[in-house]
mmCIF file of N, CA and C in Angstrom:
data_model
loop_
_atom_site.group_PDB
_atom_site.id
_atom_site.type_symbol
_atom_site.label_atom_id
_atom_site.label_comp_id
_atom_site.label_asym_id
_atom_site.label_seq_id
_atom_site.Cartn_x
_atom_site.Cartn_y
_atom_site.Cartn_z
ATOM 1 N N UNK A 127 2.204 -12.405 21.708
ATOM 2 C CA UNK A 127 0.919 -12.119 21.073
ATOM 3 C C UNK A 127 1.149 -11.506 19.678
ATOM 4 N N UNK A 128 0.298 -12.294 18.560
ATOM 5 C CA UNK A 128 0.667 -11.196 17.549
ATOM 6 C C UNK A 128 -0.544 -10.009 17.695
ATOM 7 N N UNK A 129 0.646 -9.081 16.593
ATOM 8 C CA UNK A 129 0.214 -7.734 16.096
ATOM 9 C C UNK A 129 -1.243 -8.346 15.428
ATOM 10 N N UNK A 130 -2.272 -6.931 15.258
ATOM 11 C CA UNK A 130 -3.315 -7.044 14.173
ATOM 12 C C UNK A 130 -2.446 -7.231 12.564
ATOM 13 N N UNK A 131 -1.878 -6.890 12.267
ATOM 14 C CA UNK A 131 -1.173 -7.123 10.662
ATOM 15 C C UNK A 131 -0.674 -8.400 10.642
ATOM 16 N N UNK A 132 0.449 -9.134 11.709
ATOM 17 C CA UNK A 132 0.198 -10.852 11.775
ATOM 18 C C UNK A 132 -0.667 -11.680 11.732
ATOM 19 N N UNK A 133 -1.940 -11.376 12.388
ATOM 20 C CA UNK A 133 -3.046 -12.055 12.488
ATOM 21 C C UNK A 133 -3.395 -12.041 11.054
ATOM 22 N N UNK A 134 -3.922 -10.516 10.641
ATOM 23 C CA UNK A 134 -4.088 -10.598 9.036
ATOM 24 C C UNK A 134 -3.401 -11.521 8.313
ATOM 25 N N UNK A 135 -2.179 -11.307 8.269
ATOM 26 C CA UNK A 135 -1.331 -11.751 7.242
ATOM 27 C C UNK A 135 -1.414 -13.478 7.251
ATOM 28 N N UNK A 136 -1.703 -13.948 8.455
ATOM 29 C CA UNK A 136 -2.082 -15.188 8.935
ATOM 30 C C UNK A 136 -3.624 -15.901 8.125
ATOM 31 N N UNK A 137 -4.441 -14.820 8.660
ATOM 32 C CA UNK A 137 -6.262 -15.234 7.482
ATOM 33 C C UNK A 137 -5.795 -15.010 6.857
ATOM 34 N N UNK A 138 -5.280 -14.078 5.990
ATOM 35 C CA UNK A 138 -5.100 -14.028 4.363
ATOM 36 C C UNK A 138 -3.988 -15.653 3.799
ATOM 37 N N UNK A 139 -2.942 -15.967 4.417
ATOM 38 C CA UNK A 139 -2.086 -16.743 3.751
ATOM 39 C C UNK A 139 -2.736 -18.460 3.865
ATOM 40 N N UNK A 140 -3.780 -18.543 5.033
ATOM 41 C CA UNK A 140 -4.520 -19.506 4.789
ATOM 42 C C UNK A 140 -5.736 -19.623 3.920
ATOM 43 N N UNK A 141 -6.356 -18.364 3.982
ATOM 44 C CA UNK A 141 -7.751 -17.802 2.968
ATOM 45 C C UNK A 141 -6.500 -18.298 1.292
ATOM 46 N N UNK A 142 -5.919 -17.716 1.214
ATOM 47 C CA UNK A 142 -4.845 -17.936 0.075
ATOM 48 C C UNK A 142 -5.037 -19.358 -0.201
ATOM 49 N N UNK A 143 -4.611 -20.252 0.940
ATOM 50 C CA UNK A 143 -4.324 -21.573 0.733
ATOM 51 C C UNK A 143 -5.192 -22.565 0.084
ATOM 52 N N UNK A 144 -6.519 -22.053 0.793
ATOM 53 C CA UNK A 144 -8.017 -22.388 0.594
ATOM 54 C C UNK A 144 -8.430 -22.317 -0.869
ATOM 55 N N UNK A 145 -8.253 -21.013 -1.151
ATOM 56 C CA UNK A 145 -8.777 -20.993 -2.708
ATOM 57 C C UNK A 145 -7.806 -21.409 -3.533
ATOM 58 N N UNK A 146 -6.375 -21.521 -3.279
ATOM 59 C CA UNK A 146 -5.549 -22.501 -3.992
ATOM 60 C C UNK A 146 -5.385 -23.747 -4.312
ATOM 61 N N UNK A 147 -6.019 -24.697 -3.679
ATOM 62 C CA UNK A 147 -6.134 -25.976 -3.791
ATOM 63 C C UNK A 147 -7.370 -26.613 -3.154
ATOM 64 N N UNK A 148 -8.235 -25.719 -2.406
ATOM 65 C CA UNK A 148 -9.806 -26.103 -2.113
ATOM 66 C C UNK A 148 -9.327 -27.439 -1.401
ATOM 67 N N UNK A 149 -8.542 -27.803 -0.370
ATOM 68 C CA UNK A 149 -8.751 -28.339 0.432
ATOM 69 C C UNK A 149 -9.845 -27.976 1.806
ATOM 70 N N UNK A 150 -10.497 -28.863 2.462
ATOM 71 C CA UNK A 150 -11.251 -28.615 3.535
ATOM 72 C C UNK A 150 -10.062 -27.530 4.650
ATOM 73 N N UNK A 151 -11.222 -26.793 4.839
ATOM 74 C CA UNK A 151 -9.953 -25.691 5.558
ATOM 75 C C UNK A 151 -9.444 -26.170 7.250
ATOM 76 N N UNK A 152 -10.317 -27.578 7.441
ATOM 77 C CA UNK A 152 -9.855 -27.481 8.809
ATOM 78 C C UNK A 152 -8.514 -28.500 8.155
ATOM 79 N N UNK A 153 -8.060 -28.891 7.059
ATOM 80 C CA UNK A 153 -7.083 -29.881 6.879
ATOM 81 C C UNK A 153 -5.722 -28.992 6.593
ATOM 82 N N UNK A 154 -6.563 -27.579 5.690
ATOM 83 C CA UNK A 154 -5.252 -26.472 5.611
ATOM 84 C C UNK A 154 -4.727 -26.361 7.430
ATOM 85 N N UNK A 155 -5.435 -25.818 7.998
ATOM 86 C CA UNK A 155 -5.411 -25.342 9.056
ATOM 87 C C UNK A 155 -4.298 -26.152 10.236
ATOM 88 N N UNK A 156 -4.759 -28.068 9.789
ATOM 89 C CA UNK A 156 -3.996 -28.902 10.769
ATOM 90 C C UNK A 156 -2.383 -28.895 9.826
ATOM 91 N N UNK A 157 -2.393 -28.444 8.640
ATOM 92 C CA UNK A 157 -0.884 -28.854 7.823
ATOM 93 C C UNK A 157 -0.240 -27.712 8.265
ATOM 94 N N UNK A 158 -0.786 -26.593 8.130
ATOM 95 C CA UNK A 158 0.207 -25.209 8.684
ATOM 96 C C UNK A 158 0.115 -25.446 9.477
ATOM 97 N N UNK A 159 0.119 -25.879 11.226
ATOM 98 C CA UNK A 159 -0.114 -26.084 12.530
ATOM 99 C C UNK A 159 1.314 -26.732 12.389
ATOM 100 N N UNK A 160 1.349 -27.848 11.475
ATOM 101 C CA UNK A 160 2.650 -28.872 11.830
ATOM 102 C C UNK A 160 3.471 -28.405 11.455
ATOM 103 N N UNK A 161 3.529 -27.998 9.988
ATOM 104 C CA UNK A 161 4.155 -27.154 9.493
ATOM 105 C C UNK A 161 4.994 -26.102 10.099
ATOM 106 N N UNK A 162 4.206 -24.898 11.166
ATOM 107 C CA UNK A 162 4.874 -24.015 11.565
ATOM 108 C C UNK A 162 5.083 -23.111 10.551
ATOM 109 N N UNK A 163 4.496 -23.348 9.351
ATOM 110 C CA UNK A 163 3.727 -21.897 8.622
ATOM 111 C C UNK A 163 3.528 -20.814 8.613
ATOM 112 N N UNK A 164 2.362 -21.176 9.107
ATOM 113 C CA UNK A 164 1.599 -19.790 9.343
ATOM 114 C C UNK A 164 1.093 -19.602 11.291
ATOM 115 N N UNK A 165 1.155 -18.578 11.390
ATOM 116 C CA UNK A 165 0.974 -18.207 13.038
ATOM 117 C C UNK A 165 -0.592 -18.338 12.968
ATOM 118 N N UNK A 166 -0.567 -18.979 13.894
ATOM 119 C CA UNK A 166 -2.359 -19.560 14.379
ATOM 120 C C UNK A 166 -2.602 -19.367 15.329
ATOM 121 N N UNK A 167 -3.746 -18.396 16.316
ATOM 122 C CA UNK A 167 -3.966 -18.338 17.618
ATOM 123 C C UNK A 167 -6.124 -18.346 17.154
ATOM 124 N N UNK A 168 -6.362 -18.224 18.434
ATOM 125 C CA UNK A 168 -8.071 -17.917 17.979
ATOM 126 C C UNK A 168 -8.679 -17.488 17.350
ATOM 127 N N UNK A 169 -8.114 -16.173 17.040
ATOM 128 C CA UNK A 169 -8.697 -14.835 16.295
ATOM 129 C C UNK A 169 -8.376 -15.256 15.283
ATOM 130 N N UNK A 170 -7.276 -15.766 14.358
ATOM 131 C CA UNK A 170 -7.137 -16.559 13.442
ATOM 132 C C UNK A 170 -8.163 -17.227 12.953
ATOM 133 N N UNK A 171 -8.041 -18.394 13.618
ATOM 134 C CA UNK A 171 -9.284 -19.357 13.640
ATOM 135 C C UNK A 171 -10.326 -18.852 13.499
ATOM 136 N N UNK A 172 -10.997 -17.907 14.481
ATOM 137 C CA UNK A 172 -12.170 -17.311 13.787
ATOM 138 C C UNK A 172 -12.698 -16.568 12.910
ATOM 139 N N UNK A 173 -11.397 -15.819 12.361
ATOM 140 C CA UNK A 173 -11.502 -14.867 10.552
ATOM 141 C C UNK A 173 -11.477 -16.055 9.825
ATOM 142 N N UNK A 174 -10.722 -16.966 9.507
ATOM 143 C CA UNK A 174 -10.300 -17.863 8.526
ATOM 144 C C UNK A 174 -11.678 -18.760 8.589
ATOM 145 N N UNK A 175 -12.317 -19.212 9.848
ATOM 146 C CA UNK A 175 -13.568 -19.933 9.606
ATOM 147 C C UNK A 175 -14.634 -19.105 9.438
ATOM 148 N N UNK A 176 -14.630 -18.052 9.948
ATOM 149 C CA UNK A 176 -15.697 -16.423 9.107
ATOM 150 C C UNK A 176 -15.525 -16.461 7.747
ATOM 151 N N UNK A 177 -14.782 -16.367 7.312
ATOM 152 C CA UNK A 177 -14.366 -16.174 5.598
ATOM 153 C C UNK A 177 -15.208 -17.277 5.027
ATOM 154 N N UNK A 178 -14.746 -18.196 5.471
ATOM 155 C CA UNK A 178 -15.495 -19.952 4.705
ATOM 156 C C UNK A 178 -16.479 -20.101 5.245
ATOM 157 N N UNK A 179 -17.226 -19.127 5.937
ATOM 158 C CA UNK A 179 -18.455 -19.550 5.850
ATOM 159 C C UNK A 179 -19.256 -18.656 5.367
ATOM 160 N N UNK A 180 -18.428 -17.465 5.207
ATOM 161 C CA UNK A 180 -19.467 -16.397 4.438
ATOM 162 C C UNK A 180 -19.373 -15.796 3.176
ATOM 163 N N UNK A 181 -18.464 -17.318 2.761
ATOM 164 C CA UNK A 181 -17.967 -16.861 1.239
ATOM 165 C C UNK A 181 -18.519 -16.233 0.272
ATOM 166 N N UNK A 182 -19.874 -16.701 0.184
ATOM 167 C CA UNK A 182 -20.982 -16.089 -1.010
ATOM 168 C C UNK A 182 -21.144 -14.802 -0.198
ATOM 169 N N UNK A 183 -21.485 -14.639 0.625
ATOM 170 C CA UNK A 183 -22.170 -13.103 0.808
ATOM 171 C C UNK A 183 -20.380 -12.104 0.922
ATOM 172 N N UNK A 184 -19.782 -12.410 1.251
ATOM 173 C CA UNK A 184 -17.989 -12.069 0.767
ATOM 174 C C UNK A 184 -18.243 -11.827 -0.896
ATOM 175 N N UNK A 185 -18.238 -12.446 -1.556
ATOM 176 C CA UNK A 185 -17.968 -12.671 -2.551
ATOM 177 C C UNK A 185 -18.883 -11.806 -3.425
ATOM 178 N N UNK A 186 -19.984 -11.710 -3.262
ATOM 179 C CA UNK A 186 -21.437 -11.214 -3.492
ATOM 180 C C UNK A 186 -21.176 -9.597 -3.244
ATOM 181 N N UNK A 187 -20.341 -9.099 -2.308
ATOM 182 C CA UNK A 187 -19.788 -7.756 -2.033
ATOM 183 C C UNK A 187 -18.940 -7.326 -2.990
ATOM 184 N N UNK A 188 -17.851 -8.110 -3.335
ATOM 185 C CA UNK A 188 -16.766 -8.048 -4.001
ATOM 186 C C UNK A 188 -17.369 -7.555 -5.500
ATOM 187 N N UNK A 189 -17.885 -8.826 -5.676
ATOM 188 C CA UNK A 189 -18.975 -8.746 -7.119
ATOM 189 C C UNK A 189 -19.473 -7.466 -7.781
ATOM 190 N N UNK A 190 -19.697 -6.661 -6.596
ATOM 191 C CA UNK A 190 -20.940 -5.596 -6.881
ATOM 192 C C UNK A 190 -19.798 -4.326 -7.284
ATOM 193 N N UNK A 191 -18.149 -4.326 -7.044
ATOM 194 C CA UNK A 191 -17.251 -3.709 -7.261
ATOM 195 C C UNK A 191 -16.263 -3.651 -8.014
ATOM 196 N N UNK A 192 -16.815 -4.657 -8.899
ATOM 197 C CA UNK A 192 -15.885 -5.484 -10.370
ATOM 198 C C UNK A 192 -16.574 -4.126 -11.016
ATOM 199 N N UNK A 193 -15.367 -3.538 -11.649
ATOM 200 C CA UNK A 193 -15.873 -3.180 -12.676
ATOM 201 C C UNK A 193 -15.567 -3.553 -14.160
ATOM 202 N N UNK A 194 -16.206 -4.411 -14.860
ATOM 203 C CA UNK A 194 -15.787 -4.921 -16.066
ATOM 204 C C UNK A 194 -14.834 -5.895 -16.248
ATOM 205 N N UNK A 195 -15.138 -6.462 -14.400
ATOM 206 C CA UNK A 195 -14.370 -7.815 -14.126
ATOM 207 C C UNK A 195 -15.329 -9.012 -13.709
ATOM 208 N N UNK A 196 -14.498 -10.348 -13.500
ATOM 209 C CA UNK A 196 -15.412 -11.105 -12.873
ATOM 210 C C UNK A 196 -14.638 -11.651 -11.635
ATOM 211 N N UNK A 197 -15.603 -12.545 -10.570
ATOM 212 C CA UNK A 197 -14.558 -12.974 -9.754
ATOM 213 C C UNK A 197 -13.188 -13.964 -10.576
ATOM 214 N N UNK A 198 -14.063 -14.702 -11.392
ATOM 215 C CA UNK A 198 -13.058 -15.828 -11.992
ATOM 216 C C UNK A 198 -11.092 -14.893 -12.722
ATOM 217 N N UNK A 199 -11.726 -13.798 -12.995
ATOM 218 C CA UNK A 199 -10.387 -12.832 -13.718
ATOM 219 C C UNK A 199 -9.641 -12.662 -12.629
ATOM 220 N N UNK A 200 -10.075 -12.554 -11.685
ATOM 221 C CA UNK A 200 -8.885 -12.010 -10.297
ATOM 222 C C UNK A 200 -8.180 -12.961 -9.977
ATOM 223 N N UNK A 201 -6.845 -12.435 -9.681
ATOM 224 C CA UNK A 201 -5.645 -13.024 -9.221
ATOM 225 C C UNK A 201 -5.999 -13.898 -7.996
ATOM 226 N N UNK A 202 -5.476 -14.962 -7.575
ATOM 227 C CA UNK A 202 -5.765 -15.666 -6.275
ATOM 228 C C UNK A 202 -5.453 -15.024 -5.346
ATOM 229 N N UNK A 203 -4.137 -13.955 -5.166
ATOM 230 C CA UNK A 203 -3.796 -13.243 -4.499
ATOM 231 C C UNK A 203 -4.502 -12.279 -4.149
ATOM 232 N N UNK A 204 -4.683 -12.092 -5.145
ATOM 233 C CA UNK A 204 -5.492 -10.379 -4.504
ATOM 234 C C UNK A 204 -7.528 -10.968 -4.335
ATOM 235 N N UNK A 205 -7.642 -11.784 -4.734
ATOM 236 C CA UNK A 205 -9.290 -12.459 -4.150
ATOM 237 C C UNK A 205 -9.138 -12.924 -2.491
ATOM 238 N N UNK A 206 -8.063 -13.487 -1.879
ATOM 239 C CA UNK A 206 -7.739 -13.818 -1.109
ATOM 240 C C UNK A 206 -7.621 -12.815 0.010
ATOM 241 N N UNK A 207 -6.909 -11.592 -0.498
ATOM 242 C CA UNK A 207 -6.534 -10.394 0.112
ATOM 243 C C UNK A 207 -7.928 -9.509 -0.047
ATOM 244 N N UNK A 208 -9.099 -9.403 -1.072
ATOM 245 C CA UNK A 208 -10.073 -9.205 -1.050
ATOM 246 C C UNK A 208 -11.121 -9.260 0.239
ATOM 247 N N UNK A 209 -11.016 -11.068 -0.183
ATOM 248 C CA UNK A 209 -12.116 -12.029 0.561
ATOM 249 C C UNK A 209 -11.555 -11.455 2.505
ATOM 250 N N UNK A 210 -10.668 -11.252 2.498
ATOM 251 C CA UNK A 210 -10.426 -10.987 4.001
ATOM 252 C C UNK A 210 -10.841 -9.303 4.422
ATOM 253 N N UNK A 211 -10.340 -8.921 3.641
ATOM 254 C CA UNK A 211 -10.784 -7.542 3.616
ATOM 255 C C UNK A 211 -12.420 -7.393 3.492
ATOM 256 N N UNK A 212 -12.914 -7.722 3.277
ATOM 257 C CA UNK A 212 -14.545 -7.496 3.151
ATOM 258 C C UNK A 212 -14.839 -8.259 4.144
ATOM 259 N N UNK A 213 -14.763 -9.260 4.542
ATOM 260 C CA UNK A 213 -14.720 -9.840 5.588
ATOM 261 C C UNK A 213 -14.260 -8.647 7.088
ATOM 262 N N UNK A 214 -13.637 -8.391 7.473
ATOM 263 C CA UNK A 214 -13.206 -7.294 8.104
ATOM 264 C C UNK A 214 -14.616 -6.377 8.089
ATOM 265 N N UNK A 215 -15.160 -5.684 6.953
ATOM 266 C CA UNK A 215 -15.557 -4.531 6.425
ATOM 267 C C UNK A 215 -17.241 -4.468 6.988
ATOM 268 N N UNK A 216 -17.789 -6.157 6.739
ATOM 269 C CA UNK A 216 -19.173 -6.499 6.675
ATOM 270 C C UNK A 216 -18.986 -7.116 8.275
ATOM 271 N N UNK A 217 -18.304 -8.178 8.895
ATOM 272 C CA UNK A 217 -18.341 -8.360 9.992
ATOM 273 C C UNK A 217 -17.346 -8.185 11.141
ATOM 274 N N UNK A 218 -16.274 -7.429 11.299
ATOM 275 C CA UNK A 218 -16.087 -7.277 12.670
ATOM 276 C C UNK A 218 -15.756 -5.812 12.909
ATOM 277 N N UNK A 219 -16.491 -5.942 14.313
ATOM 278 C CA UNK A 219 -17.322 -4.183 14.443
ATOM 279 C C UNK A 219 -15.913 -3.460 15.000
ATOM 280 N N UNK A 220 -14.727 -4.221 15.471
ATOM 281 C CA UNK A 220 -13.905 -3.029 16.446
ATOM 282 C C UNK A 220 -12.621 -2.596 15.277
ATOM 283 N N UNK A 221 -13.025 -2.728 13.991
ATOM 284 C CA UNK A 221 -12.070 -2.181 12.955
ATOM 285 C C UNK A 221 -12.588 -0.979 12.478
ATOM 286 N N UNK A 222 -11.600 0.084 12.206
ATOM 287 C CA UNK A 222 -11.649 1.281 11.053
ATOM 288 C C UNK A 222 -11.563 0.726 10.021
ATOM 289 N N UNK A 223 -12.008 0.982 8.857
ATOM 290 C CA UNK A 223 -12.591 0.999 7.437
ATOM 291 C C UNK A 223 -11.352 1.375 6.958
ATOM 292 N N UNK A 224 -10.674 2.656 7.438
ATOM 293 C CA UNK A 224 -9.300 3.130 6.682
ATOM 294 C C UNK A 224 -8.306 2.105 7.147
ATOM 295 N N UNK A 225 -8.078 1.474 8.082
ATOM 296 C CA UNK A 225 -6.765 0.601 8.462
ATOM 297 C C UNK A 225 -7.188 -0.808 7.887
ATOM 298 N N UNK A 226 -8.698 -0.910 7.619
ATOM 299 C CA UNK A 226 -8.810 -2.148 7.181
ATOM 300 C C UNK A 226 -8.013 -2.254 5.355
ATOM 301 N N UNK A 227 -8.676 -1.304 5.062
ATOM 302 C CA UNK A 227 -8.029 -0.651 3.914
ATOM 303 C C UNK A 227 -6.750 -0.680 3.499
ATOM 304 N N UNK A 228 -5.978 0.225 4.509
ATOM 305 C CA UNK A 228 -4.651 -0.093 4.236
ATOM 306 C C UNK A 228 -3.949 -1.070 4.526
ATOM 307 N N UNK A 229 -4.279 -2.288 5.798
ATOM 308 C CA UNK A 229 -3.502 -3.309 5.724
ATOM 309 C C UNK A 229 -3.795 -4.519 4.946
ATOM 310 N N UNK A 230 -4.889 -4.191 4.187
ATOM 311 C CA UNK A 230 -4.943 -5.346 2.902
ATOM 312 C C UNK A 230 -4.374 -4.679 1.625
ATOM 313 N N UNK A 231 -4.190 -3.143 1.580
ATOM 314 C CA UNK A 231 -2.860 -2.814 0.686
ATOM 315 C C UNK A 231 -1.304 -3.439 0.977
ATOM 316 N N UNK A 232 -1.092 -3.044 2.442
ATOM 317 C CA UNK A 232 -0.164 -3.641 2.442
ATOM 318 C C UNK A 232 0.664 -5.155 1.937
ATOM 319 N N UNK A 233 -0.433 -6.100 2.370
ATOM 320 C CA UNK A 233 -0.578 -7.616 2.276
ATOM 321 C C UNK A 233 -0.440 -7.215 0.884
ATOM 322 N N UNK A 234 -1.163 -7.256 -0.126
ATOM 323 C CA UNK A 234 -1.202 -6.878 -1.727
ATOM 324 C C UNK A 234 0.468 -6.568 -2.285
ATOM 325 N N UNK A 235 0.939 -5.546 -1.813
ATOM 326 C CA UNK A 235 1.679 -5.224 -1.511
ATOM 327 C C UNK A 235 3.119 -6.082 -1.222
ATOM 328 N N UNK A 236 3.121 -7.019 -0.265
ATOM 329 C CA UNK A 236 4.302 -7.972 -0.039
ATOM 330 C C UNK A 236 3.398 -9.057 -0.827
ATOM 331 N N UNK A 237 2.527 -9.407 -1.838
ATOM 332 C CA UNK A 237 2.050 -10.714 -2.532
ATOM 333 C C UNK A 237 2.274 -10.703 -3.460
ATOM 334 N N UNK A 238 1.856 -9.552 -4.096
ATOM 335 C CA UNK A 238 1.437 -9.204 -5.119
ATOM 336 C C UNK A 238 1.823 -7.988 -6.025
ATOM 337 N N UNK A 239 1.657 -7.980 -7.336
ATOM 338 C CA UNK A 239 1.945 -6.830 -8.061
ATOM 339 C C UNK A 239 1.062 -5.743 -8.037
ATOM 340 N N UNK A 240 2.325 -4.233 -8.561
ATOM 341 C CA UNK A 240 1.730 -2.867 -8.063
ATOM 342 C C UNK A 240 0.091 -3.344 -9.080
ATOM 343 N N UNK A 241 -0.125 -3.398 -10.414
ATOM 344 C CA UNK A 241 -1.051 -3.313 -10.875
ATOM 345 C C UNK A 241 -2.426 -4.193 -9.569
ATOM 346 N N UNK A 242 -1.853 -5.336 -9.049
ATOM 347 C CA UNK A 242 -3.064 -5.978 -8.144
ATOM 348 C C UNK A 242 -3.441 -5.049 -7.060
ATOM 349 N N UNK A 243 -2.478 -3.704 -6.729
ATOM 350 C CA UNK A 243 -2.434 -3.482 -5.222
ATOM 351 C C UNK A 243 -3.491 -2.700 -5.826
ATOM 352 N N UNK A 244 -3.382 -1.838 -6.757
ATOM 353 C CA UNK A 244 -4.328 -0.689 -6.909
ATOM 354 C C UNK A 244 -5.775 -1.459 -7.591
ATOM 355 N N UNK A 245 -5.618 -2.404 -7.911
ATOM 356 C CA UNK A 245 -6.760 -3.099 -8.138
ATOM 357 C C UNK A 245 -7.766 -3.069 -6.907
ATOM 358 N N UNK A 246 -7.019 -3.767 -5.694
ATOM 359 C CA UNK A 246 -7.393 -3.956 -4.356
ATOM 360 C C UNK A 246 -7.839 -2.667 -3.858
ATOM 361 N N UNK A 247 -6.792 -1.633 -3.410
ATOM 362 C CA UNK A 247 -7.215 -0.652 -3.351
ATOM 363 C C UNK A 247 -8.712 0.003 -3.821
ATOM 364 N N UNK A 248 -9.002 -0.133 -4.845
ATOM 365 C CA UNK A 248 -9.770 0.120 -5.805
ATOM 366 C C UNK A 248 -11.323 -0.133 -5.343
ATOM 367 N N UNK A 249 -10.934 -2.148 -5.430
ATOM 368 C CA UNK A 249 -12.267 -2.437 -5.476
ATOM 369 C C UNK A 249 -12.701 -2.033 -3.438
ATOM 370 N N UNK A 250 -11.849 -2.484 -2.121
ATOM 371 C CA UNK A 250 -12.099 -2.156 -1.437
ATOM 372 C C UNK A 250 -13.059 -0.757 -0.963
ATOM 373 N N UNK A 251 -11.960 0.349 -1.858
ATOM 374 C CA UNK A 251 -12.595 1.090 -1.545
ATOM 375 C C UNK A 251 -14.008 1.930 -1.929
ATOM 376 N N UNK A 252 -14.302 1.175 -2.860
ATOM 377 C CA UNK A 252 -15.504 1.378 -3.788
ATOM 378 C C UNK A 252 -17.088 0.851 -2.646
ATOM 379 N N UNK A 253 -16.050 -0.481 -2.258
ATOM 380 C CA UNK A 253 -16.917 -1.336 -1.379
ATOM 381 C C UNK A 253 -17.081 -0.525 0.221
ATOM 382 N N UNK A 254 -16.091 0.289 0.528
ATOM 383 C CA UNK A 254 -16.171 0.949 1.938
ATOM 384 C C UNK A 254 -17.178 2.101 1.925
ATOM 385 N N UNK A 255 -17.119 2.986 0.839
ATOM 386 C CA UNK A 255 -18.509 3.716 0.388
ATOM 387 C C UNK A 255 -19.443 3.511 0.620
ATOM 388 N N UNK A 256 -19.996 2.381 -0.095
ATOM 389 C CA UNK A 256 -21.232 1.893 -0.202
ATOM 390 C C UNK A 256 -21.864 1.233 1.508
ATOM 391 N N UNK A 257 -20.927 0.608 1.796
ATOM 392 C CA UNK A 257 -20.900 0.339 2.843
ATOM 393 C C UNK A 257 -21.425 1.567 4.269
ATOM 394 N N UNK A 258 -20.780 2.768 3.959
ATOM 395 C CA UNK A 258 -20.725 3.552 5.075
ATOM 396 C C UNK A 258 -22.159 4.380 5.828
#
């Protein structure tokens, strides 16, 4: 069984994949399968098809925490690592806010540069506030 941080690391590297080349995500989904990629179980499946379907109102969160940014300026990496993280934040009820927090630092973190992590950091937590 994976850990909660595999699973993550799993939505995020397909959420990644998605906004990288905007293939239909059930086609990402069947290439990492063959592949042997990325680790895929249900819970997977159901963040990664949560994300794509609630992209605008995801995104629409994110938005409201730019400061003197836009979505288009952000790194793919860290929108990706975003988009899952708010995702987390707005719909699933059996997460803490602080671990959601820190394991999309982490992810940031093995992706991405220090300047993106504290970006992430940043906008998340601006967004967990408002949220609370």
């Amino acid at each position: 069984m994976m850990t909660r941080h595999q699973m993550r690391e799993s939505v995020f590297l397909l959420t990644f994949e998605r906004i990288f080349n905007g293939d239909p995500l059930d086609s990402i989904v069947e290439t990492a399968k063959e592949c042997e990629t990325v680790e895929i179980d249900d819970r997977v499946l159901d963040w990664v098809t949560g994300i794509d379907e609630k992209k605008a109102e995801i995104d629409q969160e994110i938005t409201k925490h730019l400061k003197n940014w836009t979505l288009a300026r952000i790194s793919k990496v860290s929108l990706a690592v975003l988009r899952v993280a708010v995702y987390e934040l707005l719909f699933v009820d059996d997460m803490e806010t602080n671990v959601s927090i820190s394991e999309a630092v982490k992810i940031a973190q093995e992706y991405s540069t220090k300047e993106d992590v504290a970006f992430v950091n940043g906008v998340l937590s601006s967004a967990a506030k408002s949220l609370a």
